[in-house]
């Protein structure tokens, strides 16, 4: 069974940092592209970052470029999101999502809440 | 930046057909995907590559695409289909950005 479990969320002050982790199981992690998607309270889904299966290709949404860094460790079956210079508008539930070639984002984690507030 | 446009809300009675549209300039070249999100839950894929249905998704869910518009159709909508629905696609300009529509709240009552 495919499972994606996010962790690392919490409360942080503006300007602070957090590192999110997505632990993957039930599939060959190194064969799949991965993404982070977030959802602010009461708002829609926002794609924020992509990483290829090898980690060699990375894309970011303009809203997080230069502040967030996506990475992965295929040996540990884990995806990461390092978030620096956090702002109030980064407050959201952060989901990791597996990307299949045909099916797109076919599996999602349950999300981890990040709250940026003074 | 690339945008996908959905109506904020659609309302139908149980058993009626619900249609949710998604418009985007790149849709003639790029596939549309549809996700269902019930309150407090993670999104679930219901349609991929414009028209394909993942295993486990009821047959009443179908997708179509023509020109710059993709459509999710729920034939004979059930009360349990009440949820937010998001279309998703990619930009065709070469920047590889992934984009979600703003979401449509489907009410079945």
mmCIF file of C-alpha atoms in Angstrom:
data_model
loop_
_atom_site.group_PDB
_atom_site.id
_atom_site.type_symbol
_atom_site.label_atom_id
_atom_site.label_comp_id
_atom_site.label_asym_id
_atom_site.label_seq_id
_atom_site.Cartn_x
_atom_site.Cartn_y
_atom_site.Cartn_z
ATOM 1 C CA UNK A 1 0.000 0.000 0.000
ATOM 2 C CA UNK A 2 1.344 3.396 -1.006
ATOM 3 C CA UNK A 3 1.803 5.693 1.973
ATOM 4 C CA UNK A 4 3.079 9.246 2.218
ATOM 5 C CA UNK A 5 3.441 10.708 5.705
ATOM 6 C CA UNK A 6 4.405 14.335 6.219
ATOM 7 C CA UNK A 7 5.986 15.661 9.393
ATOM 8 C CA UNK A 8 7.797 18.724 10.649
ATOM 9 C CA UNK A 9 5.001 21.252 10.637
ATOM 10 C CA UNK A 10 4.353 23.588 13.511
ATOM 11 C CA UNK A 11 4.273 27.212 14.566
ATOM 12 C CA UNK A 12 7.087 29.591 13.671
ATOM 13 C CA UNK A 13 7.618 33.334 13.770
ATOM 14 C CA UNK A 14 7.914 35.394 10.598
ATOM 15 C CA UNK A 15 11.417 35.152 9.226
ATOM 16 C CA UNK A 16 11.923 31.739 10.761
ATOM 17 C CA UNK A 17 12.647 28.352 9.205
ATOM 18 C CA UNK A 18 11.152 24.884 9.160
ATOM 19 C CA UNK A 19 12.039 21.615 7.467
ATOM 20 C CA UNK A 20 9.257 19.334 6.328
ATOM 21 C CA UNK A 21 9.752 15.628 5.704
ATOM 22 C CA UNK A 22 7.625 13.249 3.663
ATOM 23 C CA UNK A 23 8.270 9.585 4.417
ATOM 24 C CA UNK A 24 7.297 7.291 1.567
ATOM 25 C CA UNK A 25 6.524 3.566 1.664
ATOM 26 C CA UNK A 26 4.785 0.911 -0.387
ATOM 27 C CA UNK A 27 6.396 1.777 -3.714
ATOM 28 C CA UNK A 28 9.804 2.233 -5.340
ATOM 29 C CA UNK A 29 10.423 5.809 -4.215
ATOM 30 C CA UNK A 30 13.451 6.325 -6.452
ATOM 31 C CA UNK A 31 11.326 5.754 -9.567
ATOM 32 C CA UNK A 32 8.877 8.583 -8.991
ATOM 33 C CA UNK A 33 8.847 12.355 -9.313
ATOM 34 C CA UNK A 34 7.559 14.130 -6.231
ATOM 35 C CA UNK A 35 5.912 17.442 -5.446
ATOM 36 C CA UNK A 36 4.897 19.695 -2.583
ATOM 37 C CA UNK A 37 1.459 21.303 -2.702
ATOM 38 C CA UNK A 38 0.017 23.610 -0.064
ATOM 39 C CA UNK A 39 -3.409 24.846 0.945
ATOM 40 C CA UNK A 40 -3.914 27.990 2.985
ATOM 41 C CA UNK A 41 -6.852 27.914 5.438
ATOM 42 C CA UNK A 42 -10.109 28.089 3.493
ATOM 43 C CA UNK A 43 -8.283 28.475 0.164
ATOM 44 C CA UNK A 44 -7.481 26.346 -2.839
ATOM 45 C CA UNK A 45 -4.573 24.108 -3.711
ATOM 46 C CA UNK A 46 -1.273 25.718 -4.701
ATOM 47 C CA UNK A 47 1.569 23.762 -6.295
ATOM 48 C CA UNK A 48 4.889 24.940 -4.889
ATOM 49 C CA UNK A 49 7.703 22.597 -5.921
ATOM 50 C CA UNK A 50 8.708 19.579 -8.059
ATOM 51 C CA UNK A 51 11.698 17.259 -7.974
ATOM 52 C CA UNK A 52 12.599 14.584 -10.485
ATOM 53 C CA UNK A 53 13.163 10.966 -9.477
ATOM 54 C CA UNK A 54 16.933 11.410 -9.352
ATOM 55 C CA UNK A 55 16.775 14.873 -7.808
ATOM 56 C CA UNK A 56 18.572 16.423 -10.756
ATOM 57 C CA UNK A 57 15.652 18.564 -11.944
ATOM 58 C CA UNK A 58 13.801 20.960 -9.659
ATOM 59 C CA UNK A 59 11.102 23.580 -10.222
ATOM 60 C CA UNK A 60 9.496 26.119 -7.898
ATOM 61 C CA UNK A 61 6.464 28.360 -7.933
ATOM 62 C CA UNK A 62 7.342 32.049 -7.991
ATOM 63 C CA UNK A 63 5.779 32.468 -4.540
ATOM 64 C CA UNK A 64 8.487 30.367 -2.858
ATOM 65 C CA UNK A 65 11.456 30.584 -5.223
ATOM 66 C CA UNK A 66 14.605 31.671 -3.412
ATOM 67 C CA UNK A 67 13.148 30.858 0.027
ATOM 68 C CA UNK A 68 12.201 27.164 -0.160
ATOM 69 C CA UNK A 69 14.423 24.224 -1.166
ATOM 70 C CA UNK A 70 13.130 20.817 -2.190
ATOM 71 C CA UNK A 71 15.353 17.745 -1.899
ATOM 72 C CA UNK A 72 15.133 13.993 -1.574
ATOM 73 C CA UNK A 73 17.073 11.049 -0.201
ATOM 74 C CA UNK A 74 16.174 7.968 -2.206
ATOM 75 C CA UNK A 75 18.083 5.689 0.159
ATOM 76 C CA UNK A 76 15.873 6.905 3.013
ATOM 77 C CA UNK A 77 12.679 7.013 0.913
ATOM 78 C CA UNK A 78 12.195 10.606 1.981
ATOM 79 C CA UNK A 79 11.280 13.943 0.445
ATOM 80 C CA UNK A 80 12.142 17.232 2.128
ATOM 81 C CA UNK A 81 11.134 20.889 1.991
ATOM 82 C CA UNK A 82 13.422 23.397 3.665
ATOM 83 C CA UNK A 83 11.476 26.586 4.247
ATOM 84 C CA UNK A 84 13.375 29.768 5.108
ATOM 85 C CA UNK A 85 12.340 33.409 5.525
ATOM 86 C CA UNK A 86 8.809 32.322 6.309
ATOM 87 C CA UNK A 87 5.948 34.803 5.953
ATOM 88 C CA UNK A 88 2.423 34.908 7.292
ATOM 89 C CA UNK A 89 1.156 34.023 3.814
ATOM 90 C CA UNK A 90 3.057 30.723 3.975
ATOM 91 C CA UNK A 91 0.580 29.523 6.614
ATOM 92 C CA UNK A 92 -0.998 26.421 5.104
ATOM 93 C CA UNK A 93 -1.339 22.671 5.170
ATOM 94 C CA UNK A 94 1.573 21.257 3.188
ATOM 95 C CA UNK A 95 1.027 18.047 1.232
ATOM 96 C CA UNK A 96 3.551 15.852 -0.511
ATOM 97 C CA UNK A 97 2.251 14.174 -3.651
ATOM 98 C CA UNK A 98 3.628 11.428 -5.840
ATOM 99 C CA UNK A 99 3.633 12.217 -9.553
ATOM 100 C CA UNK A 100 3.090 9.357 -11.984
ATOM 101 C CA UNK A 101 3.805 9.811 -15.706
ATOM 102 C CA UNK A 102 0.220 9.317 -16.818
ATOM 103 C CA UNK A 103 -1.832 9.750 -13.666
ATOM 104 C CA UNK A 104 -0.306 12.981 -12.423
ATOM 105 C CA UNK A 105 -0.516 13.445 -8.645
ATOM 106 C CA UNK A 106 -1.866 9.990 -7.924
ATOM 107 C CA UNK A 107 -1.119 9.690 -4.203
ATOM 108 C CA UNK A 108 -1.104 12.369 -1.523
ATOM 109 C CA UNK A 109 -0.107 12.464 2.118
ATOM 110 C CA UNK A 110 -2.489 13.713 4.797
ATOM 111 C CA UNK A 111 -0.636 16.984 5.142
ATOM 112 C CA UNK A 112 1.189 18.876 7.876
ATOM 113 C CA UNK A 113 0.138 22.305 9.129
ATOM 114 C CA UNK A 114 2.586 25.189 9.123
ATOM 115 C CA UNK A 115 1.560 28.342 10.962
ATOM 116 C CA UNK A 116 3.608 31.515 10.622
ATOM 117 C CA UNK A 117 2.632 34.071 13.216
ATOM 118 C CA UNK A 118 4.177 36.410 15.716
ATOM 119 C CA UNK B 1 1.628 33.453 -15.081
ATOM 120 C CA UNK B 2 -0.562 30.632 -16.325
ATOM 121 C CA UNK B 3 -4.051 30.290 -14.835
ATOM 122 C CA UNK B 4 -6.853 27.755 -14.872
ATOM 123 C CA UNK B 5 -10.337 29.188 -14.305
ATOM 124 C CA UNK B 6 -13.172 27.311 -12.615
ATOM 125 C CA UNK B 7 -16.608 28.480 -11.450
ATOM 126 C CA UNK B 8 -16.623 28.983 -7.655
ATOM 127 C CA UNK B 9 -19.701 26.853 -7.124
ATOM 128 C CA UNK B 10 -22.077 24.405 -8.783
ATOM 129 C CA UNK B 11 -25.262 23.102 -7.237
ATOM 130 C CA UNK B 12 -27.430 20.150 -8.292
ATOM 131 C CA UNK B 13 -30.107 17.922 -6.821
ATOM 132 C CA UNK B 14 -29.307 14.252 -6.152
ATOM 133 C CA UNK B 15 -29.550 12.229 -9.344
ATOM 134 C CA UNK B 16 -28.936 15.212 -11.607
ATOM 135 C CA UNK B 17 -25.856 15.701 -13.769
ATOM 136 C CA UNK B 18 -23.208 18.081 -12.481
ATOM 137 C CA UNK B 19 -20.761 19.696 -14.874
ATOM 138 C CA UNK B 20 -17.687 21.572 -13.688
ATOM 139 C CA UNK B 21 -15.614 23.467 -16.227
ATOM 140 C CA UNK B 22 -11.958 24.469 -16.298
ATOM 141 C CA UNK B 23 -10.574 26.889 -18.850
ATOM 142 C CA UNK B 24 -6.948 27.491 -19.709
ATOM 143 C CA UNK B 25 -5.028 28.614 -22.773
ATOM 144 C CA UNK B 26 -2.710 25.593 -22.725
ATOM 145 C CA UNK B 27 -5.430 22.956 -22.459
ATOM 146 C CA UNK B 28 -5.410 22.255 -26.227
ATOM 147 C CA UNK B 29 -1.813 21.050 -25.733
ATOM 148 C CA UNK B 30 -1.788 19.811 -22.146
ATOM 149 C CA UNK B 31 -3.871 17.228 -20.298
ATOM 150 C CA UNK B 32 -6.329 18.160 -17.582
ATOM 151 C CA UNK B 33 -6.591 16.295 -14.308
ATOM 152 C CA UNK B 34 -9.366 16.481 -11.719
ATOM 153 C CA UNK B 35 -9.147 16.108 -7.954
ATOM 154 C CA UNK B 36 -11.910 15.720 -5.381
ATOM 155 C CA UNK B 37 -11.318 17.087 -1.894
ATOM 156 C CA UNK B 38 -13.778 16.487 0.896
ATOM 157 C CA UNK B 39 -13.681 18.614 4.019
ATOM 158 C CA UNK B 40 -10.596 17.957 6.129
ATOM 159 C CA UNK B 41 -9.190 15.344 3.754
ATOM 160 C CA UNK B 42 -6.390 15.149 1.225
ATOM 161 C CA UNK B 43 -7.272 15.471 -2.467
ATOM 162 C CA UNK B 44 -8.149 12.342 -4.445
ATOM 163 C CA UNK B 45 -7.535 11.903 -8.173
ATOM 164 C CA UNK B 46 -10.811 11.271 -10.045
ATOM 165 C CA UNK B 47 -9.831 11.915 -13.697
ATOM 166 C CA UNK B 48 -6.422 11.930 -15.417
ATOM 167 C CA UNK B 49 -5.295 12.708 -18.964
ATOM 168 C CA UNK B 50 -8.583 14.483 -19.723
ATOM 169 C CA UNK B 51 -10.828 11.423 -19.806
ATOM 170 C CA UNK B 52 -9.360 8.474 -17.878
ATOM 171 C CA UNK B 53 -10.749 7.251 -14.594
ATOM 172 C CA UNK B 54 -8.495 5.657 -11.947
ATOM 173 C CA UNK B 55 -9.497 2.310 -10.548
ATOM 174 C CA UNK B 56 -11.949 2.636 -7.689
ATOM 175 C CA UNK B 57 -13.532 5.849 -8.977
ATOM 176 C CA UNK B 58 -17.239 5.376 -9.753
ATOM 177 C CA UNK B 59 -18.304 5.308 -13.405
ATOM 178 C CA UNK B 60 -20.519 8.344 -12.873
ATOM 179 C CA UNK B 61 -17.340 10.458 -12.982
ATOM 180 C CA UNK B 62 -16.178 11.319 -16.504
ATOM 181 C CA UNK B 63 -13.998 13.911 -18.144
ATOM 182 C CA UNK B 64 -13.786 15.613 -21.502
ATOM 183 C CA UNK B 65 -11.733 18.336 -23.098
ATOM 184 C CA UNK B 66 -12.260 20.520 -26.147
ATOM 185 C CA UNK B 67 -10.157 23.490 -27.100
ATOM 186 C CA UNK B 68 -9.348 25.600 -24.080
ATOM 187 C CA UNK B 69 -11.938 23.984 -21.817
ATOM 188 C CA UNK B 70 -11.950 20.763 -19.838
ATOM 189 C CA UNK B 71 -15.095 19.470 -18.162
ATOM 190 C CA UNK B 72 -15.699 17.120 -15.264
ATOM 191 C CA UNK B 73 -19.134 15.488 -15.450
ATOM 192 C CA UNK B 74 -20.789 13.647 -12.597
ATOM 193 C CA UNK B 75 -23.772 11.768 -14.001
ATOM 194 C CA UNK B 76 -26.385 11.104 -11.363
ATOM 195 C CA UNK B 77 -24.613 13.021 -8.607
ATOM 196 C CA UNK B 78 -24.882 11.546 -5.114
ATOM 197 C CA UNK B 79 -24.901 13.335 -1.786
ATOM 198 C CA UNK B 80 -21.476 11.829 -1.077
ATOM 199 C CA UNK B 81 -20.069 13.623 -4.139
ATOM 200 C CA UNK B 82 -20.426 16.959 -2.370
ATOM 201 C CA UNK B 83 -16.862 18.283 -2.218
ATOM 202 C CA UNK B 84 -14.425 20.771 -3.672
ATOM 203 C CA UNK B 85 -13.154 19.868 -7.128
ATOM 204 C CA UNK B 86 -9.886 21.154 -8.587
ATOM 205 C CA UNK B 87 -8.610 20.936 -12.122
ATOM 206 C CA UNK B 88 -4.863 20.716 -12.662
ATOM 207 C CA UNK B 89 -2.589 21.035 -15.653
ATOM 208 C CA UNK B 90 0.808 22.273 -16.719
ATOM 209 C CA UNK B 91 1.981 25.362 -18.503
ATOM 210 C CA UNK B 92 2.938 24.889 -22.161
ATOM 211 C CA UNK B 93 5.425 27.746 -22.229
ATOM 212 C CA UNK B 94 8.326 25.504 -21.247
ATOM 213 C CA UNK B 95 8.677 26.629 -17.644
ATOM 214 C CA UNK B 96 7.297 23.289 -16.369
ATOM 215 C CA UNK B 97 5.081 24.977 -13.806
ATOM 216 C CA UNK B 98 2.209 22.962 -12.406
ATOM 217 C CA UNK B 99 -1.069 24.837 -11.889
ATOM 218 C CA UNK B 100 -4.329 24.172 -10.070
ATOM 219 C CA UNK B 101 -7.599 25.878 -10.818
ATOM 220 C CA UNK B 102 -9.201 27.885 -8.049
ATOM 221 C CA UNK B 103 -11.583 25.067 -7.163
ATOM 222 C CA UNK B 104 -15.328 24.527 -7.453
ATOM 223 C CA UNK B 105 -17.567 23.767 -4.506
ATOM 224 C CA UNK B 106 -20.119 21.155 -5.586
ATOM 225 C CA UNK B 107 -23.280 21.120 -3.517
ATOM 226 C CA UNK B 108 -25.662 18.185 -3.895
ATOM 227 C CA UNK B 109 -28.976 18.779 -2.156
#
